[in-house]
Amino acid sequence: MAGGEAAKNSGELGEKVVARLLEMFGWVMPDSGVSIRCVLNKKHGSESKSKLKHGIDNVYQYKSNLIDNTRQDVLISVKCRDKYPATESGVKSKFKEFYEDLSTAAECYPSSELFKRKINGTKARKKDGVIFWIDRNESNDSEHLSLLDKLDNIRVEETSALDSLTLVDNKRAQFLFEAISFAHQEYGEQNVEYFYIDTGLNNSSIEKLYTGKQLPMEYISSSIIPFSVNVNGNKTLLMVTEELFDENYLKRLISLAQSFTKDWSSEVILVFPDYHDMHHKDAVRNAFSSFSSDEFIKKIKLKKLNPDFRDGVFE
């Protein structure tokens, strides 16, 4: 009884955590608690018992802003546990279990009513999977725990049911939360939109959007989240990165910002998790000096993602 109650509470917590993140993503009104009839009973069942249905925690469908004429169906699995497995083999074993559960559901997803739902302006379709694997234990700096290094060489059975699979562990969820919260708190949520980059696959639409309130699926695993911010009627490019400050990486970000803006922004804000005005002053000057466009360099400001009371006092 106690174990069942603990699992129920953990599941409800995970659902609330993920619902909050999806709201921040601008993924409005996803279908939750989706049940899909299994049409591959023999394959998905066991020798003694046929599979009757699959459960998917959330399904979000939208028209992509990064790929022309394409709808994306994102199948979301939420796993909330008290502590990640202590060993690499334990992490791999659990991940394979979660992956198999989602991928088998994806194989039967085309038979569902959700799959048949129409989205105007789309001809092609992508099916993407996202596994939110959350460690709910709040001890030992757990919000920054990452599992990716333990999954480097993992082998899972390939399936054509999913075009991509993304794992959101504590570290990834924390970065997404911090990046979006920073933008909203610094500039006001009503003034912030996600910036949609040119991918080479989104150039033909005459209705192309460069900004919007909807986070693209592809950004969930990106180390940089780009935003377009309206500051007193002026457009600002805001780029928040999870990478620690480095002179060469700063140069890459500046080059990226140049390619993104095409002169539409009056200011460029680059945000690092560890930027410090005094400690990084010389590296910033060196990076700036390697660019010939003084006019663009003058637009750039650097900030720290989560500043403390000592930051920002050095010029």
PDB file of C-alpha atoms in Angstrom, residues 53-265:
ATOM      1  CA  LYS A  53      -3.368  -0.826 -25.217  1.00  0.00           C
ATOM      2  CA  HIS A  54      -0.528   1.677 -24.788  1.00  0.00           C
ATOM      3  CA  GLY A  55      -0.433   4.721 -22.574  1.00  0.00           C
ATOM      4  CA  ILE A  56       1.289   7.985 -23.561  1.00  0.00           C
ATOM      5  CA  ASP A  57       1.524  10.715 -20.944  1.00  0.00           C
ATOM      6  CA  ASN A  58       1.252  13.616 -23.392  1.00  0.00           C
ATOM      7  CA  VAL A  59       0.977  14.156 -27.143  1.00  0.00           C
ATOM      8  CA  TYR A  60       1.621  17.595 -28.608  1.00  0.00           C
ATOM      9  CA  GLN A  61       0.928  18.305 -32.276  1.00  0.00           C
ATOM     10  CA  TYR A  62       1.977  21.470 -34.080  1.00  0.00           C
ATOM     11  CA  LYS A  63       3.024  22.931 -37.412  1.00  0.00           C
ATOM     12  CA  SER A  64       6.812  23.201 -37.526  1.00  0.00           C
ATOM     13  CA  ASN A  65       8.483  26.577 -37.959  1.00  0.00           C
ATOM     14  CA  LEU A  66      11.817  24.913 -38.778  1.00  0.00           C
ATOM     15  CA  ILE A  67      10.659  22.534 -41.531  1.00  0.00           C
ATOM     16  CA  ASP A  68       8.311  23.699 -44.287  1.00  0.00           C
ATOM     17  CA  ASN A  69       4.827  22.160 -44.572  1.00  0.00           C
ATOM     18  CA  THR A  70       5.519  19.703 -41.769  1.00  0.00           C
ATOM     19  CA  ARG A  71       3.513  18.768 -38.705  1.00  0.00           C
ATOM     20  CA  GLN A  72       5.277  17.347 -35.701  1.00  0.00           C
ATOM     21  CA  ASP A  73       3.648  14.905 -33.336  1.00  0.00           C
ATOM     22  CA  VAL A  74       5.620  14.839 -30.093  1.00  0.00           C
ATOM     23  CA  LEU A  75       4.989  11.761 -27.954  1.00  0.00           C
ATOM     24  CA  ILE A  76       5.969  12.500 -24.370  1.00  0.00           C
ATOM     25  CA  SER A  77       6.776   9.998 -21.643  1.00  0.00           C
ATOM     26  CA  VAL A  78       7.149  11.196 -18.038  1.00  0.00           C
ATOM     27  CA  LYS A  79       9.229   9.172 -15.593  1.00  0.00           C
ATOM     28  CA  CYS A  80       9.674  10.621 -12.102  1.00  0.00           C
ATOM     29  CA  ARG A  81      11.787   8.607  -9.662  1.00  0.00           C
ATOM     30  CA  ASP A  82      13.478   9.011  -6.290  1.00  0.00           C
ATOM     31  CA  LYS A  83      17.150   9.045  -7.308  1.00  0.00           C
ATOM     32  CA  TYR A  84      18.679   7.872 -10.585  1.00  0.00           C
ATOM     33  CA  PRO A  85      20.253   4.407 -10.665  1.00  0.00           C
ATOM     34  CA  ALA A  86      23.684   4.482  -9.052  1.00  0.00           C
ATOM     35  CA  THR A  87      25.473   2.520 -11.788  1.00  0.00           C
ATOM     36  CA  GLU A  88      25.910   3.048 -15.512  1.00  0.00           C
ATOM     37  CA  SER A  89      24.387  -0.363 -16.224  1.00  0.00           C
ATOM     38  CA  GLY A  90      21.394   0.561 -14.085  1.00  0.00           C
ATOM     39  CA  VAL A  91      20.863   3.809 -15.997  1.00  0.00           C
ATOM     40  CA  LYS A  92      21.115   1.989 -19.334  1.00  0.00           C
ATOM     41  CA  SER A  93      18.732  -0.743 -18.263  1.00  0.00           C
ATOM     42  CA  LYS A  94      16.063   1.717 -17.097  1.00  0.00           C
ATOM     43  CA  PHE A  95      16.464   3.915 -20.182  1.00  0.00           C
ATOM     44  CA  LYS A  96      16.004   0.904 -22.468  1.00  0.00           C
ATOM     45  CA  GLU A  97      12.826   0.050 -20.567  1.00  0.00           C
ATOM     46  CA  PHE A  98      11.486   3.600 -20.969  1.00  0.00           C
ATOM     47  CA  TYR A  99      12.504   3.707 -24.640  1.00  0.00           C
ATOM     48  CA  GLU A 100      10.837   0.394 -25.441  1.00  0.00           C
ATOM     49  CA  ASP A 101       7.634   1.536 -23.753  1.00  0.00           C
ATOM     50  CA  LEU A 102       7.489   4.740 -25.821  1.00  0.00           C
ATOM     51  CA  SER A 103       8.645   3.236 -29.116  1.00  0.00           C
ATOM     52  CA  THR A 104       6.066   0.429 -29.018  1.00  0.00           C
ATOM     53  CA  ALA A 105       3.361   3.008 -28.330  1.00  0.00           C
ATOM     54  CA  ALA A 106       4.662   5.003 -31.306  1.00  0.00           C
ATOM     55  CA  GLU A 107       4.318   1.947 -33.539  1.00  0.00           C
ATOM     56  CA  CYS A 108       0.577   1.773 -32.773  1.00  0.00           C
ATOM     57  CA  TYR A 109       0.065   5.551 -32.704  1.00  0.00           C
ATOM     58  CA  PRO A 110      -0.893   5.772 -36.434  1.00  0.00           C
ATOM     59  CA  SER A 111      -4.033   3.744 -35.670  1.00  0.00           C
ATOM     60  CA  SER A 112      -5.279   6.335 -33.163  1.00  0.00           C
ATOM     61  CA  GLU A 113      -7.796   9.137 -33.653  1.00  0.00           C
ATOM     62  CA  LEU A 114      -5.131  11.649 -32.612  1.00  0.00           C
ATOM     63  CA  PHE A 115      -2.995  10.642 -35.567  1.00  0.00           C
ATOM     64  CA  LYS A 116      -5.887  11.368 -37.936  1.00  0.00           C
ATOM     65  CA  ARG A 117      -6.322  14.911 -36.636  1.00  0.00           C
ATOM     66  CA  LYS A 118      -5.698  17.512 -39.369  1.00  0.00           C
ATOM     67  CA  ILE A 119      -3.318  20.482 -39.128  1.00  0.00           C
ATOM     68  CA  ASN A 120      -3.735  23.062 -41.879  1.00  0.00           C
ATOM     69  CA  GLY A 121      -0.767  23.869 -44.109  1.00  0.00           C
ATOM     70  CA  THR A 122       1.043  20.581 -43.591  1.00  0.00           C
ATOM     71  CA  LYS A 123       1.804  17.791 -46.041  1.00  0.00           C
ATOM     72  CA  ALA A 124       4.603  15.882 -44.317  1.00  0.00           C
ATOM     73  CA  ARG A 125       4.748  14.511 -40.780  1.00  0.00           C
ATOM     74  CA  LYS A 126       7.411  13.814 -38.154  1.00  0.00           C
ATOM     75  CA  LYS A 127       6.922  11.718 -35.048  1.00  0.00           C
ATOM     76  CA  ASP A 128       9.307  12.620 -32.233  1.00  0.00           C
ATOM     77  CA  GLY A 129       9.678  11.130 -28.786  1.00  0.00           C
ATOM     78  CA  VAL A 130      10.649  12.937 -25.594  1.00  0.00           C
ATOM     79  CA  ILE A 131      11.382  11.125 -22.347  1.00  0.00           C
ATOM     80  CA  PHE A 132      11.360  13.339 -19.266  1.00  0.00           C
ATOM     81  CA  TRP A 133      13.311  11.308 -16.703  1.00  0.00           C
ATOM     82  CA  ILE A 134      13.165  13.348 -13.508  1.00  0.00           C
ATOM     83  CA  ASP A 135      14.994  12.615 -10.251  1.00  0.00           C
ATOM     84  CA  ARG A 136      12.673  14.118  -7.643  1.00  0.00           C
ATOM     85  CA  ASN A 137      15.179  13.751  -4.787  1.00  0.00           C
ATOM     86  CA  GLU A 138      16.192  17.264  -3.746  1.00  0.00           C
ATOM     87  CA  SER A 139      19.472  16.390  -2.018  1.00  0.00           C
ATOM     88  CA  ASN A 140      23.040  16.635  -3.310  1.00  0.00           C
ATOM     89  CA  ASP A 141      22.492  19.283  -5.995  1.00  0.00           C
ATOM     90  CA  SER A 142      20.289  16.822  -7.912  1.00  0.00           C
ATOM     91  CA  GLU A 143      18.825  19.496 -10.213  1.00  0.00           C
ATOM     92  CA  HIS A 144      22.132  19.455 -12.118  1.00  0.00           C
ATOM     93  CA  LEU A 145      22.441  15.669 -12.477  1.00  0.00           C
ATOM     94  CA  SER A 146      23.064  14.467 -16.024  1.00  0.00           C
ATOM     95  CA  LEU A 147      22.616  10.985 -17.456  1.00  0.00           C
ATOM     96  CA  LEU A 148      23.967  11.525 -20.958  1.00  0.00           C
ATOM     97  CA  ASP A 149      27.556  10.542 -20.147  1.00  0.00           C
ATOM     98  CA  LYS A 150      26.249   7.179 -18.914  1.00  0.00           C
ATOM     99  CA  LEU A 151      24.328   6.611 -22.154  1.00  0.00           C
ATOM    100  CA  ASP A 152      27.162   7.296 -24.605  1.00  0.00           C
ATOM    101  CA  ASN A 153      27.452   3.779 -25.969  1.00  0.00           C
ATOM    102  CA  ILE A 154      23.955   2.499 -25.343  1.00  0.00           C
ATOM    103  CA  ARG A 155      22.379   0.266 -27.964  1.00  0.00           C
ATOM    104  CA  VAL A 156      18.641   0.151 -28.405  1.00  0.00           C
ATOM    105  CA  GLU A 157      16.522  -1.619 -30.968  1.00  0.00           C
ATOM    106  CA  GLU A 158      16.029   0.740 -33.893  1.00  0.00           C
ATOM    107  CA  THR A 159      12.499   1.502 -34.998  1.00  0.00           C
ATOM    108  CA  SER A 160      11.069   3.643 -37.763  1.00  0.00           C
ATOM    109  CA  ALA A 161       8.182   4.598 -35.485  1.00  0.00           C
ATOM    110  CA  LEU A 162      10.074   7.630 -34.135  1.00  0.00           C
ATOM    111  CA  ASP A 163      12.054  10.110 -36.230  1.00  0.00           C
ATOM    112  CA  SER A 164      13.957  11.297 -33.172  1.00  0.00           C
ATOM    113  CA  LEU A 165      14.206  10.661 -29.450  1.00  0.00           C
ATOM    114  CA  THR A 166      15.219  13.254 -26.852  1.00  0.00           C
ATOM    115  CA  LEU A 167      16.018  12.612 -23.201  1.00  0.00           C
ATOM    116  CA  VAL A 168      15.338  15.405 -20.726  1.00  0.00           C
ATOM    117  CA  ASP A 169      17.129  14.615 -17.472  1.00  0.00           C
ATOM    118  CA  ASN A 170      17.452  16.911 -14.455  1.00  0.00           C
ATOM    119  CA  LYS A 171      20.320  18.922 -15.920  1.00  0.00           C
ATOM    120  CA  ARG A 172      18.536  19.530 -19.223  1.00  0.00           C
ATOM    121  CA  ALA A 173      15.232  20.367 -17.501  1.00  0.00           C
ATOM    122  CA  GLN A 174      17.016  22.795 -15.165  1.00  0.00           C
ATOM    123  CA  PHE A 175      18.730  24.602 -18.055  1.00  0.00           C
ATOM    124  CA  LEU A 176      15.493  24.942 -20.014  1.00  0.00           C
ATOM    125  CA  PHE A 177      13.729  26.231 -16.908  1.00  0.00           C
ATOM    126  CA  GLU A 178      16.514  28.709 -16.085  1.00  0.00           C
ATOM    127  CA  ALA A 179      16.904  29.999 -19.646  1.00  0.00           C
ATOM    128  CA  ILE A 180      13.192  30.639 -20.179  1.00  0.00           C
ATOM    129  CA  SER A 181      12.725  32.033 -16.655  1.00  0.00           C
ATOM    130  CA  PHE A 182      15.648  34.420 -17.172  1.00  0.00           C
ATOM    131  CA  ALA A 183      14.131  35.782 -20.374  1.00  0.00           C
ATOM    132  CA  HIS A 184      10.680  36.195 -18.834  1.00  0.00           C
ATOM    133  CA  GLN A 185      11.886  37.776 -15.596  1.00  0.00           C
ATOM    134  CA  GLU A 186      14.439  40.068 -17.221  1.00  0.00           C
ATOM    135  CA  TYR A 187      12.227  41.419 -20.011  1.00  0.00           C
ATOM    136  CA  GLY A 188       8.642  40.446 -19.191  1.00  0.00           C
ATOM    137  CA  GLU A 189       6.997  37.321 -20.568  1.00  0.00           C
ATOM    138  CA  GLN A 190       4.760  39.372 -22.870  1.00  0.00           C
ATOM    139  CA  ASN A 191       7.869  40.843 -24.570  1.00  0.00           C
ATOM    140  CA  VAL A 192       9.643  37.516 -25.200  1.00  0.00           C
ATOM    141  CA  GLU A 193       9.310  35.124 -28.128  1.00  0.00           C
ATOM    142  CA  TYR A 194      11.447  32.234 -29.348  1.00  0.00           C
ATOM    143  CA  PHE A 195      13.595  33.021 -32.365  1.00  0.00           C
ATOM    144  CA  TYR A 196      13.271  30.562 -35.265  1.00  0.00           C
ATOM    145  CA  ILE A 197      16.576  30.025 -37.047  1.00  0.00           C
ATOM    146  CA  ASP A 198      17.052  29.326 -40.744  1.00  0.00           C
ATOM    147  CA  THR A 199      17.568  25.582 -41.043  1.00  0.00           C
ATOM    148  CA  GLY A 200      17.721  25.264 -44.814  1.00  0.00           C
ATOM    149  CA  LEU A 201      14.446  23.356 -44.563  1.00  0.00           C
ATOM    150  CA  ASN A 202      12.204  26.342 -43.810  1.00  0.00           C
ATOM    151  CA  ASN A 203      12.960  28.761 -46.644  1.00  0.00           C
ATOM    152  CA  SER A 204      10.138  28.170 -49.107  1.00  0.00           C
ATOM    153  CA  SER A 205       7.069  29.208 -47.132  1.00  0.00           C
ATOM    154  CA  ILE A 206       5.717  32.668 -47.921  1.00  0.00           C
ATOM    155  CA  GLU A 207       4.168  32.639 -44.454  1.00  0.00           C
ATOM    156  CA  LYS A 208       7.477  31.982 -42.726  1.00  0.00           C
ATOM    157  CA  LEU A 209       7.676  33.126 -39.114  1.00  0.00           C
ATOM    158  CA  TYR A 210      10.940  34.184 -37.507  1.00  0.00           C
ATOM    159  CA  THR A 211       9.591  34.425 -33.967  1.00  0.00           C
ATOM    160  CA  GLY A 212       6.777  32.952 -31.925  1.00  0.00           C
ATOM    161  CA  LYS A 213       5.620  31.783 -28.493  1.00  0.00           C
ATOM    162  CA  GLN A 214       6.146  28.092 -29.340  1.00  0.00           C
ATOM    163  CA  LEU A 215       9.465  26.419 -28.552  1.00  0.00           C
ATOM    164  CA  PRO A 216      10.502  24.171 -31.466  1.00  0.00           C
ATOM    165  CA  MET A 217      10.942  20.526 -30.538  1.00  0.00           C
ATOM    166  CA  GLU A 218      14.534  20.689 -31.835  1.00  0.00           C
ATOM    167  CA  TYR A 219      15.512  23.325 -29.247  1.00  0.00           C
ATOM    168  CA  ILE A 220      14.843  20.984 -26.317  1.00  0.00           C
ATOM    169  CA  SER A 221      18.252  19.339 -26.749  1.00  0.00           C
ATOM    170  CA  SER A 222      20.119  22.461 -27.912  1.00  0.00           C
ATOM    171  CA  SER A 223      22.864  24.037 -25.798  1.00  0.00           C
ATOM    172  CA  ILE A 224      21.642  27.483 -26.948  1.00  0.00           C
ATOM    173  CA  ILE A 225      18.113  28.871 -26.689  1.00  0.00           C
ATOM    174  CA  PRO A 226      17.616  31.957 -28.914  1.00  0.00           C
ATOM    175  CA  PHE A 227      14.923  34.514 -28.094  1.00  0.00           C
ATOM    176  CA  SER A 228      13.608  37.653 -29.750  1.00  0.00           C
ATOM    177  CA  VAL A 229      12.902  40.322 -27.138  1.00  0.00           C
ATOM    178  CA  ASN A 230      10.976  43.566 -27.567  1.00  0.00           C
ATOM    179  CA  VAL A 231      12.631  46.280 -25.461  1.00  0.00           C
ATOM    180  CA  ASN A 232      10.805  49.596 -25.696  1.00  0.00           C
ATOM    181  CA  GLY A 233       9.872  48.898 -29.307  1.00  0.00           C
ATOM    182  CA  ASN A 234      13.387  47.750 -30.255  1.00  0.00           C
ATOM    183  CA  LYS A 235      14.186  44.145 -31.177  1.00  0.00           C
ATOM    184  CA  THR A 236      16.892  42.393 -29.181  1.00  0.00           C
ATOM    185  CA  LEU A 237      18.436  38.989 -29.885  1.00  0.00           C
ATOM    186  CA  LEU A 238      18.883  37.087 -26.623  1.00  0.00           C
ATOM    187  CA  MET A 239      20.948  33.889 -26.669  1.00  0.00           C
ATOM    188  CA  VAL A 240      21.198  31.821 -23.493  1.00  0.00           C
ATOM    189  CA  THR A 241      23.770  29.025 -23.456  1.00  0.00           C
ATOM    190  CA  GLU A 242      24.421  26.221 -20.984  1.00  0.00           C
ATOM    191  CA  GLU A 243      28.121  26.137 -21.931  1.00  0.00           C
ATOM    192  CA  LEU A 244      30.637  27.716 -19.558  1.00  0.00           C
ATOM    193  CA  PHE A 245      32.355  30.906 -20.683  1.00  0.00           C
ATOM    194  CA  ASP A 246      35.271  30.420 -23.056  1.00  0.00           C
ATOM    195  CA  GLU A 247      36.914  32.919 -25.404  1.00  0.00           C
ATOM    196  CA  ASN A 248      36.696  30.719 -28.491  1.00  0.00           C
ATOM    197  CA  TYR A 249      33.128  29.747 -27.706  1.00  0.00           C
ATOM    198  CA  LEU A 250      32.255  33.441 -27.355  1.00  0.00           C
ATOM    199  CA  LYS A 251      33.615  34.012 -30.861  1.00  0.00           C
ATOM    200  CA  ARG A 252      31.376  31.224 -32.155  1.00  0.00           C
ATOM    201  CA  LEU A 253      28.352  32.762 -30.457  1.00  0.00           C
ATOM    202  CA  ILE A 254      29.105  36.179 -31.951  1.00  0.00           C
ATOM    203  CA  SER A 255      29.387  34.659 -35.431  1.00  0.00           C
ATOM    204  CA  LEU A 256      26.137  32.812 -34.852  1.00  0.00           C
ATOM    205  CA  ALA A 257      24.440  35.997 -33.679  1.00  0.00           C
ATOM    206  CA  GLN A 258      25.592  37.794 -36.825  1.00  0.00           C
ATOM    207  CA  SER A 259      24.067  35.110 -39.019  1.00  0.00           C
ATOM    208  CA  PHE A 260      20.824  35.172 -37.019  1.00  0.00           C
ATOM    209  CA  THR A 261      20.187  38.897 -36.858  1.00  0.00           C
ATOM    210  CA  LYS A 262      20.692  40.103 -40.455  1.00  0.00           C
ATOM    211  CA  ASP A 263      20.720  43.628 -38.936  1.00  0.00           C
ATOM    212  CA  TRP A 264      17.183  43.396 -37.505  1.00  0.00           C
ATOM    213  CA  SER A 265      18.298  43.657 -33.861  1.00  0.00           C
TER     214      SER A 265
END
